[in-house]
Coordinates of C-alpha atoms in Angstrom, one line a residue:
M922 CA 13.1 13.6 6.9
L923 CA 13.1 10.3 5.2
G924 CA 15.2 8.8 2.5
A925 CA 13.9 6.8 -0.5
T926 CA 13.6 3.6 1.5
G927 CA 12.7 5.3 4.8
G928 CA 9.5 4.8 6.5
E929 CA 7.4 1.7 7.5
H930 CA 8.0 -0.9 4.7
L931 CA 5.4 -3.4 3.7
V932 CA 5.2 -6.0 0.9
H933 CA 1.8 -6.0 -0.9
F934 CA -0.1 -9.4 -0.6
R935 CA -1.1 -9.5 -4.2
D936 CA 1.7 -8.6 -6.2
H937 CA 4.5 -8.4 -3.9
G938 CA 5.4 -4.9 -4.6
N939 CA 6.9 -2.7 -2.0
I940 CA 5.0 -0.1 0.0
F941 CA 6.7 2.6 1.9
I942 CA 4.5 4.6 4.3
K943 CA 6.0 7.9 4.9
V944 CA 3.4 9.7 6.8
G945 CA 0.3 8.6 8.7
S946 CA -1.6 8.0 12.0
V947 CA 1.6 6.1 13.4
T948 CA 3.9 9.2 12.6
G949 CA 1.4 11.6 14.3
S950 CA -0.7 12.8 11.3
N951 CA -4.6 12.2 11.5
N952 CA -5.2 14.6 8.6
I953 CA -2.8 13.2 5.7
G954 CA -1.4 9.8 4.8
L955 CA 1.6 9.9 2.3
G956 CA 3.8 7.1 0.9
T957 CA 4.9 5.2 -2.2
Q958 CA 3.7 1.9 -3.8
Q959 CA 5.2 -0.3 -6.3
V960 CA 2.8 -2.0 -8.7
T961 CA 4.6 -4.8 -10.4
L962 CA 4.3 -5.1 -14.2
G963 CA 0.7 -6.2 -15.1
A964 CA -0.5 -6.5 -11.6
G965 CA -2.6 -3.2 -11.7
I966 CA -4.9 -2.0 -9.0
P967 CA -8.4 -3.3 -9.0
V968 CA -11.3 -0.8 -9.0
H969 CA -12.4 0.1 -5.8
R970 CA -13.3 3.1 -3.9
H971 CA -12.8 5.0 -0.5
L972 CA -15.9 6.4 1.1
Q973 CA -14.2 8.7 3.6
M974 CA -10.8 9.7 1.8
D975 CA -9.7 12.0 -0.9
E976 CA -6.9 10.4 -2.7
S977 CA -4.0 11.7 -5.1
F978 CA -1.4 10.1 -7.0
Y979 CA 2.0 11.3 -8.8
V980 CA 3.4 9.0 -11.0
L981 CA 7.1 8.6 -10.4
E982 CA 7.7 5.7 -12.8
G983 CA 5.8 3.9 -15.5
S984 CA 2.5 4.3 -17.6
G985 CA -0.8 2.8 -18.0
I986 CA -4.6 3.3 -18.0
F987 CA -6.3 4.9 -15.2
T988 CA -10.1 4.3 -14.5
L989 CA -12.1 7.0 -12.7
N990 CA -15.9 5.9 -12.3
D991 CA -16.5 4.8 -16.0
A992 CA -14.0 6.9 -17.7
Q993 CA -10.6 5.6 -18.8
H994 CA -7.4 7.8 -19.0
T995 CA -4.0 7.1 -20.1
F996 CA -1.1 8.2 -17.9
E997 CA 2.7 8.2 -17.9
K998 CA 5.4 9.2 -15.8
G999 CA 5.0 12.8 -14.3
A1000 CA 1.2 12.5 -14.2
T1001 CA -0.9 13.7 -11.2
I1002 CA -4.1 12.1 -10.5
F1003 CA -6.8 13.2 -8.2
I1004 CA -9.6 10.9 -6.9
P1005 CA -12.5 12.3 -4.8
R1006 CA -13.9 10.5 -2.1
N1007 CA -16.5 7.7 -3.0
S1008 CA -15.4 7.7 -6.5
W1009 CA -14.5 4.2 -8.2
H1010 CA -10.9 4.0 -9.4
G1011 CA -8.4 1.5 -10.5
F1012 CA -5.1 1.3 -12.5
A1013 CA -4.0 -1.1 -15.3
N1014 CA -0.2 -1.4 -16.1
P1015 CA 0.2 -4.2 -18.7
D1016 CA 3.5 -2.9 -20.2
H1017 CA 5.3 -1.1 -17.4
E1018 CA 6.0 -1.4 -13.7
L1019 CA 4.6 1.5 -11.6
L1020 CA 5.9 3.5 -8.9
L1021 CA 3.3 5.8 -7.2
L1022 CA 3.4 8.4 -4.7
W1023 CA 0.1 8.5 -3.0
V1024 CA -1.5 11.2 -0.6
V1025 CA -4.7 10.6 1.1
S1026 CA -6.8 13.0 3.4
P1027 CA -7.7 12.0 6.1
T1028 CA -5.4 9.2 7.0
G1029 CA -6.6 5.6 6.6
L1030 CA -5.0 4.0 3.5
D1031 CA -1.9 3.4 5.8
G1032 CA -4.0 1.2 8.2
L1033 CA -5.6 -0.5 5.1
F1034 CA -2.1 -1.4 3.7
R1035 CA -1.1 -2.6 7.2
E1036 CA -4.1 -5.2 7.4
T1037 CA -3.7 -6.5 4.1
C1038 CA 0.2 -6.8 3.5

């Protein structure tokens, strides 16, 4: 059981947003990683892909444009986004800060955050 600011706290290198890793390899899970990511106003998440991980997001706060492969989709608070492994994806948030709940399977995103924050 973790509170809102519980877990491993990191600060993103690019936009200085807060990342909280709640579940991952360090906490004993090899199959799922879970946490929150604050994406500051206008920072977005550049288009990228994960070769080995399926990824899901639940939008806790904010809105913007999500890109999956070559298709763009608008999203708002309460949206659920699923990204199959090896799919190109990214977020644009020109008007609102985002707070995202992320879930990946298997773990690995937590390690990427540790390396880059």
